[in-house]
mmCIF file of C-alpha atoms in Angstrom:
data_model
loop_
_atom_site.group_PDB
_atom_site.id
_atom_site.type_symbol
_atom_site.label_atom_id
_atom_site.label_comp_id
_atom_site.label_asym_id
_atom_site.label_seq_id
_atom_site.Cartn_x
_atom_site.Cartn_y
_atom_site.Cartn_z
ATOM 1 C CA MET A 11 102.148 -15.450 -60.134
ATOM 2 C CA LEU A 12 104.122 -18.615 -59.454
ATOM 3 C CA THR A 13 106.596 -16.582 -57.411
ATOM 4 C CA LEU A 14 103.797 -15.136 -55.307
ATOM 5 C CA ILE A 15 102.324 -18.539 -54.514
ATOM 6 C CA LEU A 16 105.576 -20.457 -54.050
ATOM 7 C CA ARG A 17 107.213 -17.709 -51.980
ATOM 8 C CA ASP A 18 104.653 -18.366 -49.238
ATOM 9 C CA PRO A 19 103.555 -21.971 -49.870
ATOM 10 C CA GLN A 20 101.388 -22.323 -46.788
ATOM 11 C CA ARG A 21 99.213 -19.328 -47.625
ATOM 12 C CA ARG A 22 95.927 -19.696 -49.498
ATOM 13 C CA TRP A 23 95.394 -17.053 -52.191
ATOM 14 C CA HIS A 24 92.066 -15.882 -53.499
ATOM 15 C CA LEU A 25 91.972 -15.134 -57.229
ATOM 16 C CA ARG A 26 91.494 -11.393 -56.647
ATOM 17 C CA ASP A 27 94.455 -11.316 -54.214
ATOM 18 C CA VAL A 28 96.656 -12.760 -56.956
ATOM 19 C CA VAL A 29 95.283 -10.242 -59.481
ATOM 20 C CA ARG A 30 95.947 -7.350 -57.094
ATOM 21 C CA ARG A 31 99.473 -8.496 -56.205
ATOM 22 C CA THR A 32 100.596 -9.326 -59.758
ATOM 23 C CA GLY A 33 98.785 -6.616 -61.685
ATOM 24 C CA CYS A 34 97.731 -9.179 -64.301
ATOM 25 C CA ALA A 35 94.277 -9.388 -65.843
ATOM 26 C CA ILE A 36 91.812 -11.615 -64.036
ATOM 27 C CA GLY A 37 91.269 -13.821 -67.085
ATOM 28 C CA SER A 38 94.995 -14.425 -67.447
ATOM 29 C CA VAL A 39 95.379 -15.188 -63.742
ATOM 30 C CA ARG A 40 92.446 -17.607 -63.776
ATOM 31 C CA ARG A 41 93.783 -19.393 -66.863
ATOM 32 C CA GLU A 42 97.331 -19.695 -65.447
ATOM 33 C CA LEU A 43 96.132 -20.887 -62.039
ATOM 34 C CA THR A 44 93.886 -23.455 -63.693
ATOM 35 C CA GLY A 45 96.882 -24.698 -65.683
ATOM 36 C CA LEU A 46 99.102 -24.827 -62.587
ATOM 37 C CA ALA A 47 96.385 -26.766 -60.753
ATOM 38 C CA ALA A 48 96.074 -29.203 -63.681
ATOM 39 C CA CYS A 49 99.855 -29.777 -63.497
ATOM 40 C CA GLY A 50 99.674 -30.408 -59.743
ATOM 41 C CA ILE A 51 101.834 -27.411 -58.850
ATOM 42 C CA VAL A 52 99.012 -25.628 -57.002
ATOM 43 C CA THR A 53 95.800 -26.853 -55.438
ATOM 44 C CA SER A 54 92.460 -25.143 -55.661
ATOM 45 C CA THR A 55 89.841 -25.374 -52.938
ATOM 46 C CA ARG A 56 86.367 -23.927 -52.714
ATOM 47 C CA ASP A 57 85.200 -22.109 -49.618
ATOM 48 C CA GLY A 58 81.654 -20.936 -50.173
ATOM 49 C CA ASN A 59 81.607 -19.116 -53.474
ATOM 50 C CA ARG A 60 85.352 -18.396 -53.410
ATOM 51 C CA THR A 61 88.176 -20.455 -54.862
ATOM 52 C CA TYR A 62 91.543 -20.366 -53.136
ATOM 53 C CA TYR A 63 94.877 -21.420 -54.597
ATOM 54 C CA GLN A 64 97.862 -22.706 -52.690
ATOM 55 C CA ALA A 65 101.167 -24.372 -53.490
ATOM 56 C CA ALA A 66 100.562 -28.128 -53.656
ATOM 57 C CA ALA A 67 102.236 -29.753 -50.671
ATOM 58 C CA ASN A 68 102.582 -33.063 -52.505
ATOM 59 C CA CYS A 69 103.946 -31.692 -55.782
ATOM 60 C CA PRO A 70 107.019 -33.828 -56.560
ATOM 61 C CA ILE A 71 108.959 -30.834 -57.899
ATOM 62 C CA GLY A 72 107.627 -28.370 -55.312
ATOM 63 C CA PRO A 73 110.847 -28.127 -53.264
ATOM 64 C CA GLU A 74 112.907 -27.497 -56.387
ATOM 65 C CA LEU A 75 110.468 -24.872 -57.687
ATOM 66 C CA ARG A 76 110.428 -23.090 -54.321
ATOM 67 C CA GLY A 77 114.222 -23.151 -54.305
ATOM 68 C CA ILE A 78 114.383 -21.621 -57.765
ATOM 69 C CA VAL A 79 111.844 -18.942 -56.873
ATOM 70 C CA ARG A 80 113.575 -18.203 -53.574
ATOM 71 C CA LYS A 81 116.937 -17.799 -55.290
ATOM 72 C CA THR A 82 115.741 -15.930 -58.367
ATOM 73 C CA SER A 83 112.588 -13.890 -58.499
ATOM 74 C CA GLY A 84 111.384 -14.195 -54.943
ATOM 75 C CA MET A 85 112.754 -12.739 -51.811
ATOM 76 C CA ALA A 86 116.183 -11.883 -53.213
ATOM 77 C CA ASP A 87 114.767 -9.553 -55.851
ATOM 78 C CA VAL A 88 112.509 -7.793 -53.377
ATOM 79 C CA LEU A 89 115.368 -7.237 -50.931
ATOM 80 C CA ALA A 90 117.808 -6.242 -53.677
ATOM 81 C CA GLU A 91 115.385 -3.580 -54.851
ATOM 82 C CA ALA A 92 114.881 -2.367 -51.275
ATOM 83 C CA LEU A 93 118.639 -2.124 -50.669
ATOM 84 C CA LYS A 94 119.380 -0.549 -54.059
ATOM 85 C CA PRO A 95 119.620 3.022 -52.696
ATOM 86 C CA LEU A 96 122.264 1.804 -50.215
ATOM 87 C CA ALA A 97 124.091 -0.571 -52.568
ATOM 88 C CA ARG A 98 127.210 1.587 -52.915
ATOM 89 C CA ARG A 99 127.678 1.477 -49.143
ATOM 90 C CA ILE A 100 127.106 -2.282 -48.823
ATOM 91 C CA ALA A 101 129.944 -4.750 -49.394
ATOM 92 C CA VAL A 102 127.847 -7.888 -48.855
ATOM 93 C CA ALA A 103 124.232 -8.574 -47.971
ATOM 94 C CA PHE A 104 122.632 -11.984 -47.734
ATOM 95 C CA VAL A 105 119.699 -13.875 -46.273
ATOM 96 C CA TYR A 106 120.574 -16.625 -43.831
ATOM 97 C CA GLY A 107 118.683 -18.887 -41.453
ATOM 98 C CA SER A 108 115.507 -20.774 -42.228
ATOM 99 C CA GLN A 109 114.715 -18.818 -45.394
ATOM 100 C CA ALA A 110 118.096 -19.641 -46.926
ATOM 101 C CA ALA A 111 117.894 -23.234 -45.720
ATOM 102 C CA GLY A 112 114.446 -23.726 -47.220
ATOM 103 C CA THR A 113 112.950 -24.696 -43.869
ATOM 104 C CA ALA A 114 110.933 -21.530 -43.219
ATOM 105 C CA GLY A 115 107.351 -21.853 -42.080
ATOM 106 C CA ALA A 116 104.395 -19.604 -42.740
ATOM 107 C CA SER A 117 105.311 -17.245 -39.932
ATOM 108 C CA SER A 118 109.104 -17.366 -40.290
ATOM 109 C CA ASP A 119 110.901 -14.061 -40.508
ATOM 110 C CA VAL A 120 113.731 -13.155 -42.870
ATOM 111 C CA ASP A 121 117.207 -12.935 -41.361
ATOM 112 C CA LEU A 122 119.260 -10.441 -43.329
ATOM 113 C CA MET A 123 122.995 -9.842 -42.812
ATOM 114 C CA VAL A 124 124.431 -6.580 -44.125
ATOM 115 C CA VAL A 125 128.139 -5.788 -44.039
ATOM 116 C CA GLY A 126 128.960 -2.264 -45.126
ATOM 117 C CA ASN A 127 129.341 1.347 -44.202
ATOM 118 C CA VAL A 128 125.679 1.889 -43.525
ATOM 119 C CA SER A 129 123.764 2.325 -40.293
ATOM 120 C CA PHE A 130 121.290 -0.126 -38.863
ATOM 121 C CA ALA A 131 118.588 2.570 -38.976
ATOM 122 C CA ARG A 132 119.094 3.154 -42.710
ATOM 123 C CA VAL A 133 118.896 -0.574 -43.445
ATOM 124 C CA VAL A 134 115.732 -0.914 -41.361
ATOM 125 C CA ALA A 135 114.171 2.041 -43.170
ATOM 126 C CA ALA A 136 115.154 0.608 -46.559
ATOM 127 C CA VAL A 137 113.753 -2.885 -45.978
ATOM 128 C CA GLY A 138 110.603 -1.723 -44.179
ATOM 129 C CA PRO A 139 108.436 -1.576 -47.320
ATOM 130 C CA ALA A 140 109.835 -4.948 -48.443
ATOM 131 C CA GLN A 141 108.227 -6.539 -45.403
ATOM 132 C CA ASP A 142 104.790 -5.724 -46.779
ATOM 133 C CA GLU A 143 105.624 -7.216 -50.142
ATOM 134 C CA LEU A 144 107.172 -10.328 -48.627
ATOM 135 C CA THR A 145 104.434 -10.523 -45.993
ATOM 136 C CA ARG A 146 107.196 -11.363 -43.538
ATOM 137 C CA GLU A 147 109.209 -9.493 -40.954
ATOM 138 C CA VAL A 148 112.752 -8.713 -42.096
ATOM 139 C CA ASN A 149 115.324 -8.681 -39.282
ATOM 140 C CA PRO A 150 118.613 -7.133 -40.386
ATOM 141 C CA THR A 151 121.930 -7.531 -38.625
ATOM 142 C CA VAL A 152 124.391 -4.840 -39.684
ATOM 143 C CA PHE A 153 128.162 -4.766 -39.266
ATOM 144 C CA SER A 154 130.769 -2.423 -40.662
ATOM 145 C CA PRO A 155 133.517 -4.261 -42.597
ATOM 146 C CA THR A 156 135.976 -3.563 -39.776
ATOM 147 C CA GLU A 157 133.589 -4.801 -37.101
ATOM 148 C CA PHE A 158 132.785 -7.905 -39.150
ATOM 149 C CA LYS A 159 136.453 -8.723 -39.660
ATOM 150 C CA THR A 160 137.279 -8.158 -35.970
ATOM 151 C CA LYS A 161 134.411 -10.352 -34.795
ATOM 152 C CA MET A 162 135.341 -13.117 -37.231
ATOM 153 C CA ALA A 163 138.959 -13.004 -36.041
ATOM 154 C CA SER A 164 137.858 -13.202 -32.407
ATOM 155 C CA GLY A 165 135.759 -16.324 -33.052
ATOM 156 C CA HIS A 166 132.353 -14.646 -32.633
ATOM 157 C CA HIS A 167 129.999 -17.618 -32.242
ATOM 158 C CA PHE A 168 126.983 -16.105 -34.040
ATOM 159 C CA LEU A 169 128.953 -14.979 -37.085
ATOM 160 C CA HIS A 170 130.766 -18.297 -37.396
ATOM 161 C CA ALA A 171 127.422 -20.141 -37.255
ATOM 162 C CA VAL A 172 126.001 -17.848 -39.954
ATOM 163 C CA MET A 173 129.094 -18.305 -42.127
ATOM 164 C CA LYS A 174 128.684 -22.101 -42.025
ATOM 165 C CA GLY A 175 124.997 -22.041 -43.011
ATOM 166 C CA PRO A 176 123.309 -21.580 -46.404
ATOM 167 C CA LYS A 177 122.978 -18.076 -47.786
ATOM 168 C CA ILE A 178 121.051 -16.270 -50.483
ATOM 169 C CA PHE A 179 123.215 -13.387 -51.639
ATOM 170 C CA ILE A 180 121.527 -10.038 -52.240
ATOM 171 C CA VAL A 181 124.636 -7.882 -52.687
ATOM 172 C CA GLY A 182 128.030 -9.409 -53.444
ATOM 173 C CA ASP A 183 128.818 -13.119 -53.425
ATOM 174 C CA ALA A 184 130.600 -15.824 -51.452
ATOM 175 C CA ASN A 185 134.016 -14.597 -52.610
ATOM 176 C CA ASP A 186 133.271 -11.062 -51.418
ATOM 177 C CA LEU A 187 132.165 -12.428 -48.047
ATOM 178 C CA ALA A 188 135.249 -14.606 -47.710
ATOM 179 C CA GLY A 189 137.388 -11.571 -48.511
ATOM 180 C CA LEU A 190 135.750 -9.583 -45.714
ATOM 181 C CA ALA A 191 136.312 -12.357 -43.201
ATOM 182 C CA LYS A 192 140.108 -12.494 -43.798
#
C-alpha cells in the first residue's frame, strides 16, 4: 500500500483504487491509510462523498521513504519481474534518468538500459505489461555487450552521461556494468 502511494506521490488514490491494486481487504486498507495519515506520511482529502489519499508533500521523511520504495519494492521489483523471462540473456539492466535521480514528476517516463544478447523487440514486449502496473511509460535502450563496449570505448556521449548518473539496478550491479565497459 505504501509502495503504491509513494511510487507515484503526485497521484491521488481513492480507497477502492488502493483495494483493487493491492488486493487487501477494504477494512485493512482503510485502517492502514488512516494510520499513515495520522503519522503525516499521507494526506486525506474529501471530494464529495469520496476520500482520496496521497503522499504528503511536507512529510519530513517523505524523500527517504520514496527512495527506499523506489530502490526496494517499487519500480525495480516490477521491472525485475517483467524481465525475468529474459534474465539469462541480460548482463545488466538498470533504470537511469529522473526516476533513478529521484526527480521524476507525475508524468515522467522510466528510462531503462538493457545490455545483453536480447533484441529491442523482446525487451519492449517484456516490459509492456509493467507499464500498466507502474502507470508510466517504460522506454528501453538495448545494446549487445559488444556494442556497449565499442560505444563506451569510442566516447559515446549518451552512454558516458548515463554511466555518470544515478542508477537503480534491475539485473546485475555496478561491478557487472563496469566490467562490460572495459
